[in-house]
Short mmCIF file of C-alpha atoms in Angstrom, two decimals:
data_model
loop_
_atom_site.label_atom_id
_atom_site.label_comp_id
_atom_site.label_asym_id
_atom_site.label_seq_id
_atom_site.Cartn_x
_atom_site.Cartn_y
_atom_site.Cartn_z
CA MET A 18 -15.34 23.88 -23.58
CA PHE A 19 -18.53 23.34 -22.46
CA TYR A 20 -17.38 22.27 -18.60
CA GLY A 21 -20.88 21.70 -17.38
CA ASP A 22 -23.48 22.03 -13.78
CA TRP A 23 -21.92 19.83 -11.36
CA LEU A 24 -25.49 19.14 -9.80
CA HIS A 25 -27.32 18.68 -13.07
CA ARG A 26 -24.91 16.09 -13.91
CA ARG A 27 -25.15 14.56 -10.33
CA ALA A 28 -29.02 14.35 -10.28
CA LEU A 29 -29.33 13.26 -13.95
CA LEU A 30 -27.01 10.05 -12.16
CA SER A 31 -28.35 9.34 -9.10
CA PRO A 32 -31.56 11.30 -8.59
CA HIS A 33 -32.97 9.69 -5.59
CA LYS A 34 -30.05 9.46 -3.80
CA ILE A 35 -30.17 11.41 -0.67
CA ALA A 36 -27.52 14.19 -1.06
CA LEU A 37 -27.97 16.26 1.82
CA ILE A 38 -29.31 15.80 5.45
CA ASP A 39 -30.25 19.58 6.85
CA ALA A 40 -29.16 18.73 10.70
CA GLU A 41 -30.64 22.69 11.47
CA LYS A 42 -34.31 21.16 10.24
CA GLY A 43 -34.67 18.15 11.65
CA ASP A 44 -32.32 16.14 9.70
CA LEU A 45 -34.84 16.77 6.68
CA GLU A 46 -33.36 14.53 3.75
CA ILE A 47 -33.01 15.75 0.41
CA SER A 48 -32.49 14.11 -2.55
CA TYR A 49 -29.73 15.45 -5.34
CA ARG A 50 -33.57 15.83 -7.66
CA GLU A 51 -34.73 18.10 -5.24
CA TRP A 52 -30.98 19.70 -4.46
CA ASN A 53 -30.78 20.31 -8.00
CA ALA A 54 -34.49 21.95 -8.59
CA ARG A 55 -34.02 24.31 -5.75
CA VAL A 56 -30.62 25.72 -6.65
CA ASN A 57 -32.06 26.07 -10.82
CA ARG A 58 -34.52 28.39 -8.45
CA MET A 59 -32.15 30.35 -6.55
CA ALA A 60 -30.48 30.59 -10.10
CA HIS A 61 -33.48 31.51 -12.07
CA PHE A 62 -33.71 34.36 -9.05
CA PHE A 63 -30.00 35.38 -9.70
CA GLN A 64 -30.26 36.14 -13.25
CA GLU A 65 -34.06 37.82 -13.30
CA GLU A 66 -34.08 39.56 -10.18
CA LEU A 67 -30.10 40.79 -9.83
CA GLY A 68 -28.81 40.10 -13.63
CA ILE A 69 -26.30 37.91 -12.64
CA LYS A 70 -24.59 37.01 -15.61
CA LYS A 71 -20.97 34.76 -16.98
CA GLY A 72 -18.25 36.50 -15.32
CA ASP A 73 -20.31 38.70 -12.31
CA ARG A 74 -19.52 38.64 -8.79
CA VAL A 75 -21.89 37.64 -5.95
CA SER A 76 -20.35 38.09 -2.40
CA ILE A 77 -22.14 36.11 0.54
CA TYR A 78 -21.52 37.42 4.02
CA SER A 79 -23.28 34.03 6.16
CA VAL A 80 -23.32 31.81 8.73
CA ASN A 81 -23.17 28.26 7.66
CA ARG A 82 -26.88 27.27 6.05
CA MET A 83 -28.51 25.55 2.91
CA GLU A 84 -28.65 29.05 1.26
CA TYR A 85 -24.63 28.92 1.36
CA VAL A 86 -24.31 26.02 -0.59
CA ASP A 87 -27.22 26.70 -2.94
CA ALA A 88 -25.46 29.67 -3.83
CA LEU A 89 -22.42 27.85 -4.22
CA PHE A 90 -24.29 25.72 -6.94
CA ALA A 91 -26.40 28.25 -8.37
CA CYS A 92 -23.34 30.47 -9.58
CA ASN A 93 -21.78 27.44 -11.29
CA LYS A 94 -24.98 27.10 -13.30
CA LEU A 95 -24.75 31.13 -14.25
CA GLY A 96 -20.89 31.21 -14.85
CA ALA A 97 -20.95 33.45 -11.67
CA VAL A 98 -18.41 34.30 -9.25
CA LEU A 99 -18.98 33.66 -5.77
CA GLN A 100 -16.66 35.91 -3.31
CA VAL A 101 -17.13 33.97 0.57
CA ILE A 102 -16.78 36.40 3.30
CA ASN A 103 -15.19 35.46 6.49
CA TRP A 104 -17.10 37.14 8.58
CA ARG A 105 -14.85 37.50 11.40
CA LEU A 106 -12.81 40.49 9.87
CA THR A 107 -13.42 43.91 10.29
CA ILE A 108 -15.80 46.54 8.78
CA GLU A 109 -12.68 48.07 7.19
CA GLU A 110 -11.10 44.74 6.31
CA LEU A 111 -14.73 43.67 4.59
CA GLU A 112 -14.98 46.99 2.88
CA MET A 113 -11.35 46.59 0.87
CA LEU A 114 -11.85 43.21 0.13
CA ILE A 115 -15.36 43.34 -0.49
CA GLY A 116 -14.27 46.57 -2.92
CA GLU A 117 -11.79 45.01 -4.90
CA VAL A 118 -13.70 42.48 -6.26
CA GLU A 119 -16.70 44.84 -7.49
CA PRO A 120 -19.48 42.35 -6.60
CA ARG A 121 -23.13 43.05 -8.29
CA ALA A 122 -24.81 41.48 -5.47
CA LEU A 123 -24.60 40.71 -1.73
CA ILE A 124 -26.08 38.16 -0.15
CA TYR A 125 -25.73 38.32 3.77
CA SER A 126 -27.67 36.09 7.45
CA GLU A 127 -29.79 37.75 9.56
CA GLU A 128 -26.56 38.06 11.81
CA TRP A 129 -25.02 40.72 9.95
CA ILE A 130 -27.82 42.85 9.41
CA GLU A 131 -25.85 45.84 11.15
CA GLU A 132 -22.69 45.39 9.51
CA VAL A 133 -24.48 45.47 5.92
CA ASN A 134 -25.44 48.39 7.05
CA SER A 135 -22.46 50.09 8.07
CA LEU A 136 -21.00 48.47 4.59
CA ARG A 137 -23.47 49.68 2.04
CA PRO A 138 -22.63 53.18 1.41
CA HIS A 139 -19.13 52.15 0.59
CA LEU A 140 -19.99 48.93 -2.21
CA LYS A 141 -21.01 50.66 -5.33
CA SER A 142 -20.72 48.27 -7.40
CA VAL A 143 -23.29 46.50 -5.46
CA GLU A 144 -26.84 46.75 -7.08
CA GLY A 145 -29.15 44.08 -4.98
CA TYR A 146 -29.00 43.40 -1.78
CA VAL A 147 -30.46 40.36 -0.68
CA GLY A 148 -31.31 38.88 2.68
CA LEU A 149 -31.66 35.07 3.77
CA ASP A 150 -35.01 35.02 5.61
CA THR A 151 -35.09 38.65 6.71
CA LYS A 152 -33.86 41.89 4.94
CA ALA A 153 -32.11 45.16 6.33
CA LYS A 154 -33.72 47.56 4.35
CA GLU A 155 -37.27 47.87 2.51
CA SER A 156 -35.63 47.85 -0.45
CA ASP A 157 -33.23 44.76 -0.07
CA LEU A 158 -34.60 41.72 -1.57
CA THR A 159 -35.91 38.35 0.40
CA TRP A 160 -34.74 34.98 -0.62
CA ASP A 161 -36.70 32.48 1.84
CA GLY A 162 -39.15 29.78 1.00
CA GLU A 163 -42.33 31.74 0.03
CA GLU A 164 -40.00 33.55 -2.69
CA ALA A 165 -38.11 30.46 -3.97
CA GLU A 166 -41.61 29.23 -4.57
CA ARG A 167 -41.84 31.83 -7.12
CA TRP A 168 -39.52 30.81 -9.72
CA PRO A 169 -39.21 28.17 -11.99
CA GLU A 170 -37.39 24.27 -11.32
CA SER A 171 -36.28 24.11 -15.04
CA GLN A 172 -32.78 24.22 -16.04
CA PRO A 173 -31.63 27.13 -16.76
CA ASP A 174 -29.79 27.68 -20.01
CA PRO A 175 -26.50 26.55 -19.88
CA VAL A 176 -23.42 28.31 -19.91
CA GLY A 177 -19.92 27.34 -21.35
CA LEU A 178 -17.12 27.03 -19.01
CA ASP A 179 -13.89 27.04 -19.14
CA TRP A 180 -11.63 25.85 -17.44
CA GLU A 181 -9.67 28.74 -16.38
CA ASP A 182 -13.03 30.21 -15.55
CA PRO A 183 -13.22 30.99 -11.43
CA TRP A 184 -15.62 30.05 -9.63
CA VAL A 185 -14.99 31.03 -6.23
CA ILE A 186 -12.74 33.55 -4.48
CA CYS A 187 -11.58 32.18 -1.36
CA TYR A 188 -9.30 34.20 1.33
CA THR A 189 -6.21 32.96 2.78
CA GLY A 190 -5.86 33.59 6.50
CA GLY A 191 -4.40 37.11 6.32
CA THR A 192 -1.93 36.17 9.25
CA THR A 193 0.34 39.12 7.99
CA GLY A 194 -1.62 42.29 6.24
CA LEU A 195 -5.16 42.01 4.67
CA PRO A 196 -6.27 38.37 3.21
CA LYS A 197 -5.82 37.55 -0.55
CA GLY A 198 -8.44 36.57 -2.60
CA ALA A 199 -7.54 33.21 -3.88
CA VAL A 200 -9.20 32.91 -7.52
CA LEU A 201 -10.49 28.89 -7.53
CA HIS A 202 -11.50 28.23 -10.72
CA TYR A 203 -13.04 25.27 -12.56
CA ARG A 204 -9.65 23.65 -13.16
CA SER A 205 -8.69 23.88 -9.19
CA MET A 206 -12.05 22.73 -8.02
CA THR A 207 -12.49 20.16 -10.38
CA TRP A 208 -9.02 18.50 -9.69
CA ASN A 209 -9.02 18.88 -6.18
CA SER A 210 -12.10 16.81 -6.48
CA ILE A 211 -10.66 14.26 -8.80
CA ASN A 212 -7.52 13.98 -6.82
CA THR A 213 -9.91 13.15 -3.35
CA VAL A 214 -12.03 11.18 -5.27
CA MET A 215 -8.83 8.94 -6.75
CA SER A 216 -6.64 8.99 -3.72
CA TRP A 217 -8.65 8.82 -0.47
CA GLY A 218 -11.09 5.87 -1.73
CA LEU A 219 -14.31 8.09 -1.23
CA GLN A 220 -17.23 5.49 -2.12
CA SER A 221 -20.64 6.79 -2.89
CA ASP A 222 -22.35 4.97 0.55
CA GLU A 223 -20.40 7.74 2.68
CA VAL A 224 -22.17 9.76 4.90
CA VAL A 225 -19.99 12.75 5.94
CA PRO A 226 -20.79 15.45 8.15
CA HIS A 227 -19.77 19.17 7.36
CA TYR A 228 -19.54 21.21 9.87
CA MET A 229 -16.52 24.03 8.78
CA PRO A 230 -17.04 27.13 7.61
CA MET A 231 -18.02 27.66 3.74
CA TYR A 232 -16.16 31.34 3.76
CA HIS A 233 -13.02 28.63 4.08
CA THR A 234 -11.17 26.43 1.69
CA GLY A 235 -12.19 23.45 4.11
CA GLY A 236 -15.49 24.46 3.45
CA ILE A 237 -16.22 23.58 0.02
CA ASN A 238 -13.11 21.59 -1.31
CA VAL A 239 -12.00 19.13 1.74
CA MET A 240 -15.25 17.19 1.72
CA LEU A 241 -18.14 18.96 0.11
CA LEU A 242 -17.59 19.06 -3.52
CA PRO A 243 -15.69 15.60 -3.43
CA ILE A 244 -19.08 13.91 -2.12
CA VAL A 245 -20.91 15.51 -4.19
CA HIS A 246 -18.75 14.55 -7.37
CA ILE A 247 -18.75 10.73 -5.94
CA GLY A 248 -22.54 11.00 -5.44
CA ALA A 249 -21.98 10.69 -1.78
CA THR A 250 -24.27 12.12 1.51
CA THR A 251 -23.36 15.29 3.19
CA VAL A 252 -24.99 16.09 6.85
CA PHE A 253 -24.77 20.06 6.72
CA CYS A 254 -24.30 21.59 10.07
CA GLU A 255 -24.24 25.57 11.09
CA ARG A 256 -21.14 24.67 12.80
CA PHE A 257 -18.93 22.63 14.83
CA ASP A 258 -20.64 21.05 17.70
CA VAL A 259 -19.28 17.70 19.47
CA ASP A 260 -22.76 16.63 21.30
CA GLN A 261 -24.42 16.97 17.54
CA LEU A 262 -21.49 15.26 15.63
CA PHE A 263 -22.09 11.94 18.58
CA ASP A 264 -25.59 11.92 18.11
CA GLN A 265 -24.96 12.19 14.24
CA ILE A 266 -22.52 9.03 14.51
CA ASP A 267 -25.05 7.42 16.45
CA ARG A 268 -28.04 8.16 14.17
CA LEU A 269 -26.91 8.68 11.28
CA GLY A 270 -24.35 6.42 9.95
CA ILE A 271 -21.33 9.20 9.75
CA THR A 272 -18.80 6.67 7.45
CA PHE A 273 -15.61 9.53 7.52
CA PHE A 274 -15.49 12.98 9.06
CA PHE A 275 -12.58 15.68 9.12
CA GLY A 276 -11.26 17.53 12.05
CA VAL A 277 -9.05 20.05 12.91
CA PRO A 278 -6.80 18.99 16.12
CA ALA A 279 -8.51 21.30 17.94
CA MET A 280 -12.07 19.57 17.19
CA LEU A 281 -10.45 16.22 17.90
CA LEU A 282 -8.91 17.25 20.94
CA GLU A 283 -12.61 18.62 21.87
CA MET A 284 -13.56 14.81 21.08
CA ILE A 285 -11.63 12.73 22.96
CA GLN A 286 -11.79 15.01 25.97
CA HIS A 287 -15.47 15.16 26.32
CA PRO A 288 -17.59 12.86 28.89
CA ARG A 289 -19.20 10.80 25.90
CA TRP A 290 -16.22 9.46 24.27
CA GLU A 291 -15.89 6.24 26.40
CA SER A 292 -19.03 5.00 25.36
CA LEU A 293 -19.07 6.29 21.77
CA ASP A 294 -19.29 3.57 18.97
CA LEU A 295 -17.46 4.44 16.07
CA SER A 296 -17.27 0.75 14.47
CA ASN A 297 -19.26 2.09 11.60
CA VAL A 298 -16.79 5.26 10.89
CA ARG A 299 -14.17 4.30 8.58
CA LEU A 300 -11.91 6.66 8.32
CA VAL A 301 -10.97 9.65 10.34
CA MET A 302 -8.90 12.65 8.89
CA ALA A 303 -6.85 15.34 10.84
CA GLY A 304 -6.29 18.79 8.78
CA GLY A 305 -4.91 22.74 9.42
CA GLY A 306 -2.20 22.31 11.66
CA ASN A 307 0.45 19.53 13.67
CA CYS A 308 -2.04 17.01 15.48
CA PRO A 309 -1.43 14.93 18.90
CA GLN A 310 -0.22 11.59 19.37
CA VAL A 311 -2.61 11.32 21.53
CA ILE A 312 -5.55 12.13 18.97
CA TYR A 313 -3.93 9.17 17.55
CA GLU A 314 -4.25 6.84 20.28
CA ALA A 315 -7.52 7.55 21.11
CA PHE A 316 -8.99 6.96 17.06
CA TRP A 317 -6.75 3.73 17.08
CA GLU A 318 -8.05 2.45 20.50
CA LYS A 319 -11.69 2.62 19.07
CA GLY A 320 -10.51 0.91 15.71
CA VAL A 321 -10.75 3.51 13.68
CA GLU A 322 -8.10 4.52 10.56
CA PHE A 323 -6.58 7.74 11.38
CA LYS A 324 -4.51 10.19 9.39
CA GLU A 325 -3.48 13.44 8.67
CA GLY A 326 -3.57 15.47 5.64
CA TYR A 327 -2.51 19.08 4.48
CA GLY A 328 -3.40 21.47 2.14
CA LEU A 329 -3.70 24.99 1.49
CA THR A 330 -6.10 27.82 0.06
CA GLU A 331 -4.10 27.82 -2.95
CA ALA A 332 -3.50 24.12 -3.83
CA GLY A 333 -6.70 21.82 -3.37
CA PRO A 334 -6.87 21.84 -0.78
CA ASN A 335 -5.95 18.07 -0.60
CA THR A 336 -2.65 17.22 -1.31
CA PHE A 337 -1.43 13.99 0.31
CA TRP A 338 -2.24 10.65 1.21
CA LEU A 339 -0.90 8.26 3.87
CA PRO A 340 -1.28 4.58 2.65
CA SER A 341 -2.52 2.17 5.39
CA GLU A 342 0.69 -0.26 5.86
CA PHE A 343 2.29 3.25 7.25
CA LEU A 344 -0.54 3.76 9.24
CA ARG A 345 1.42 3.22 12.45
CA SER A 346 4.93 3.14 11.64
CA LYS A 347 4.71 6.78 10.50
CA VAL A 348 2.41 9.01 13.19
CA GLY A 349 2.64 12.49 11.69
CA SER A 350 3.39 11.56 8.43
CA VAL A 351 1.09 13.46 5.95
CA GLY A 352 1.91 10.62 3.49
CA ARG A 353 2.60 10.70 -0.56
CA PRO A 354 0.87 13.37 -3.08
CA LEU A 355 -1.96 12.85 -4.43
CA PHE A 356 -3.14 11.48 -8.10
CA HIS A 357 -1.97 14.58 -10.21
CA VAL A 358 -0.08 16.69 -7.64
CA ASP A 359 3.95 16.72 -7.74
CA VAL A 360 5.37 18.11 -4.67
CA LYS A 361 9.54 18.93 -3.88
CA ILE A 362 11.37 20.59 -1.19
CA VAL A 363 13.97 23.31 -1.51
CA ASP A 364 16.33 25.44 -0.19
CA HIS A 365 16.33 29.07 -0.36
CA GLU A 366 18.33 29.11 -3.07
CA GLY A 367 15.77 26.65 -5.14
CA ASN A 368 18.38 23.52 -4.83
CA THR A 369 15.67 20.92 -4.74
CA LEU A 370 16.87 18.71 -1.36
CA GLY A 371 17.16 15.04 -0.06
CA VAL A 372 15.87 12.62 2.30
CA GLU A 373 15.12 14.05 5.92
CA GLU A 374 16.46 17.57 4.72
CA VAL A 375 14.18 20.19 5.78
CA GLY A 376 12.96 22.92 3.20
CA ASP A 377 10.39 24.91 1.51
CA LEU A 378 7.68 22.47 0.31
CA MET A 379 6.10 23.47 -3.39
CA VAL A 380 3.51 21.70 -5.13
CA ARG A 381 2.75 21.25 -8.97
CA GLY A 382 -0.42 20.58 -10.50
CA PRO A 383 -4.15 20.97 -12.25
CA HIS A 384 -5.40 21.51 -8.58
CA VAL A 385 -3.52 24.87 -8.04
CA PHE A 386 -4.95 28.14 -7.89
CA GLY A 387 -5.40 30.78 -10.44
CA GLY A 388 -3.31 33.45 -8.13
CA TYR A 389 -5.11 36.54 -6.77
CA TRP A 390 -7.73 38.42 -7.37
CA GLY A 391 -5.86 42.02 -8.74
CA ARG A 392 -2.62 41.37 -7.14
CA PRO A 393 -0.53 40.06 -9.41
CA GLU A 394 2.97 41.02 -7.74
CA ALA A 395 1.60 39.12 -4.91
CA THR A 396 1.01 35.98 -7.45
CA GLU A 397 4.52 36.17 -8.97
CA ALA A 398 5.87 36.50 -5.19
CA VAL A 399 4.71 32.29 -4.67
CA MET A 400 4.83 31.01 -8.64
CA ASP A 401 7.80 29.60 -9.66
CA ASP A 402 7.55 27.87 -13.13
CA GLY A 403 4.50 26.13 -12.02
CA TRP A 404 5.15 25.65 -8.85
CA LEU A 405 3.82 26.90 -5.62
CA HIS A 406 5.60 28.02 -2.62
CA THR A 407 3.76 27.04 0.40
CA GLY A 408 5.74 28.46 2.56
CA ASP A 409 5.17 25.62 4.72
CA LEU A 410 8.70 23.65 5.88
CA ALA A 411 8.65 19.88 4.98
CA LYS A 412 10.76 16.97 4.86
CA VAL A 413 10.96 13.47 2.84
CA ASP A 414 11.57 10.34 4.74
CA GLN A 415 13.37 7.31 2.80
CA ASP A 416 9.71 5.42 1.94
CA GLY A 417 8.82 9.18 0.15
CA CYS A 418 6.54 9.85 2.84
CA TYR A 419 6.55 13.64 3.72
CA TYR A 420 6.27 15.53 6.89
CA ILE A 421 4.79 18.74 7.79
CA VAL A 422 7.55 20.56 9.83
CA GLY A 423 6.07 24.22 10.41
CA ARG A 424 5.41 26.79 8.99
CA LEU A 425 8.29 29.35 7.46
CA LYS A 426 6.88 32.68 8.97
CA ASP A 427 6.30 30.73 12.31
CA MET A 428 9.89 29.22 12.45
CA ILE A 429 12.22 30.28 15.56
CA LYS A 430 15.43 31.33 14.70
CA SER A 431 17.25 31.23 18.31
CA GLY A 432 21.20 31.65 18.44
CA GLY A 433 21.47 30.42 14.99
CA GLU A 434 19.35 27.52 15.34
CA ASN A 435 15.93 26.99 13.65
CA ILE A 436 12.96 25.85 16.17
CA TYR A 437 9.89 24.34 14.92
CA PRO A 438 7.11 25.24 17.42
CA GLU A 439 4.51 22.63 16.10
CA GLU A 440 7.23 19.82 17.15
CA ILE A 441 7.29 21.06 20.61
CA GLU A 442 3.38 21.30 20.46
CA ASP A 443 3.08 18.22 20.02
CA ILE A 444 5.06 17.03 22.58
CA LEU A 445 3.45 19.57 24.87
CA HIS A 446 0.47 17.84 23.67
CA SER A 447 1.68 14.24 25.56
CA HIS A 448 1.69 16.14 29.30
CA PRO A 449 -1.43 15.08 31.29
CA ALA A 450 -1.87 18.01 32.46
CA ILE A 451 -2.39 20.18 29.21
CA LEU A 452 -5.11 20.91 27.40
CA GLU A 453 -4.02 22.71 24.30
CA ALA A 454 -0.60 24.69 23.80
CA ALA A 455 0.53 27.13 21.04
CA VAL A 456 4.62 27.79 20.95
CA ILE A 457 5.35 31.15 19.70
CA PRO A 458 8.70 33.42 19.49
CA VAL A 459 9.20 36.23 21.86
CA PRO A 460 12.07 38.62 21.28
CA ASP A 461 15.43 38.43 23.76
CA PRO A 462 18.15 40.10 23.90
CA LYS A 463 21.01 37.31 23.94
CA TRP A 464 19.52 34.62 21.46
CA GLY A 465 17.26 36.76 19.15
CA GLU A 466 14.17 35.15 20.12
CA VAL A 467 13.02 32.05 21.81
CA GLY A 468 10.11 29.86 22.29
CA CYS A 469 7.37 31.20 24.04
CA ALA A 470 4.57 28.28 25.60
CA VAL A 471 1.02 29.58 25.61
CA VAL A 472 -1.10 26.78 27.75
CA SER A 473 -4.15 26.12 28.69
CA ARG A 474 -4.41 23.49 31.51
CA LYS A 475 -7.60 20.31 32.13
CA PRO A 476 -9.94 21.39 34.41
CA GLY A 477 -8.52 20.35 37.89
CA LYS A 478 -5.18 19.82 36.86
CA ALA A 479 -2.13 21.97 38.92
CA LEU A 480 0.94 22.60 36.73
CA SER A 481 3.27 25.61 37.50
CA GLU A 482 5.68 27.05 34.83
CA ASP A 483 8.61 26.13 36.70
CA ASP A 484 7.67 22.02 36.98
CA LEU A 485 6.58 22.70 32.97
CA ILE A 486 10.28 23.64 31.54
CA GLN A 487 12.02 21.24 33.92
CA TRP A 488 9.32 18.45 32.11
CA MET A 489 10.03 19.55 28.89
CA ARG A 490 13.78 19.52 29.62
CA GLY A 491 13.86 15.74 29.62
CA GLU A 492 11.73 15.40 26.81
CA MET A 493 13.68 17.47 23.92
CA ALA A 494 17.17 19.30 22.97
CA HIS A 495 17.22 22.02 25.45
CA TYR A 496 17.76 24.63 23.00
CA LYS A 497 14.39 23.70 21.69
CA VAL A 498 13.01 24.06 25.18
CA PRO A 499 10.30 27.60 25.86
CA LYS A 500 12.26 29.91 28.21
CA SER A 501 8.49 30.39 29.24
CA VAL A 502 5.07 29.77 30.08
CA ILE A 503 2.04 31.56 29.80
CA PHE A 504 -1.37 29.96 31.23
CA VAL A 505 -4.58 30.85 29.71
CA GLU A 506 -8.10 29.54 29.92
CA ILE A 507 -8.52 28.96 26.69
CA LEU A 508 -6.45 29.88 23.43
CA PRO A 509 -8.31 31.91 20.86
CA LYS A 510 -9.32 30.24 17.85
CA THR A 511 -9.61 31.10 14.01
CA GLY A 512 -12.71 30.57 12.10
CA ALA A 513 -11.72 27.20 10.92
CA ASN A 514 -11.20 26.30 14.45
CA LYS A 515 -7.01 26.44 14.38
CA VAL A 516 -5.38 28.16 17.28
CA ASP A 517 -4.82 32.19 15.79
CA LYS A 518 -1.45 32.09 16.44
CA LYS A 519 -1.31 35.69 15.27
CA ILE A 520 -3.60 37.11 18.56
CA LEU A 521 -0.80 35.25 20.25
CA VAL A 522 1.91 37.13 18.84
CA GLU A 523 0.07 40.11 19.37
CA LYS A 524 -0.68 39.52 22.55
CA TYR A 525 2.74 37.73 24.26
CA GLY A 526 5.14 37.94 21.67
CA LYS A 527 6.36 41.48 22.04
CA LYS A 528 7.61 41.25 25.06
CA GLU A 529 11.42 40.33 25.89
CA THR A 530 11.74 37.57 28.31
#
């Protein structure tokens, strides 16, 4: 089938609508017609200077910048595959991940020139290196405003695309071993967008800030592609900055935004929070981990509809929606499956579980990924007759609303009892002296393993290990109470601003209590 060119189609339908507001260039407004022309220039450059054609891989190693989203849609126009690179990985990891994809070209931003030069001798497939605004070597190409002017704004010749053709290779978190490259093809990315627009009720007048890293599925699929699909406006930012977001809410008429709990906690604990006017914001969504109730209550006090979502790189990531009538009665629920999504909860033998029973969440639908690049065994391990094993533990209530209990790999097995860290973390976040908290397993000679709470305190707040453990005993069953507490200044974060439990386990989880 001829699938088509996203930006060209959108520019035909709404040429003068503001597509992008570039926050790094003084809120520069770019219409869909202008953006499509801009991306056409890059596509011609890819074709003529780099020889990129359908099926070729293009790797991008860059911080968030406008050229990143341009490259995403330039690959769409040519049928090329964009490998998005997590710049937090080590050189050794990057060498393996880029090497297995065998890209024809590598695009990089100036922040990573040193790393690119270290990688260069090992990347045998790369025929062209492209520096954004500057370049590491004289033989490299440069993409900047002057270079862009050399190329035509005309549409490249159309490329026939099938649902199963890959568009992006996006990496899993890699909490155990080397991250795996999830193949996001046109079927999965389009149906995630369709599900989101239909089920979340997105409208063409949305103004949505974008600050999630583009190497993450949250940067590409949570809101960016659905907003393009519906013809709304994206405010594009280099990174999450709470003051910048507050300014954008005041100045640009933000209607909807998404954040992981760490971002939202930073917002509600900021000195400007009390005076912030959110009257134009119709919805705030949380994702990427269990969201403390204190965040719900802070947004509700501002009159904003607030709810949690759920997803993973291999499916969407958008998967659920909580109907508004359950907003306050089902705190912590991610809601019901989106329109074209099936879910079920199974035990370790694959039997479907009933109401309130905790088991492995499985997902099925056209939004599910196309497998892991070059790793058929890993793909087979997570797929079962069209169903994806998410690796997340969940339960469903009598109203068909789902709750994510935690990651199967994070579950603590203590003396025959299953302990779910996210449940404990939610309670810890309600303590008035705690800024952030994470619970990790540590070995124990009697129970096998027990919980350890890693906690950062709010500025000026005093809290001891004994006092916190005593407080927890009044808030939860005793077997769930972490047996030790470690106080830190700040919890480590991943590039998507989630608490990095891998680092915490490596640092604190290998000792006996």
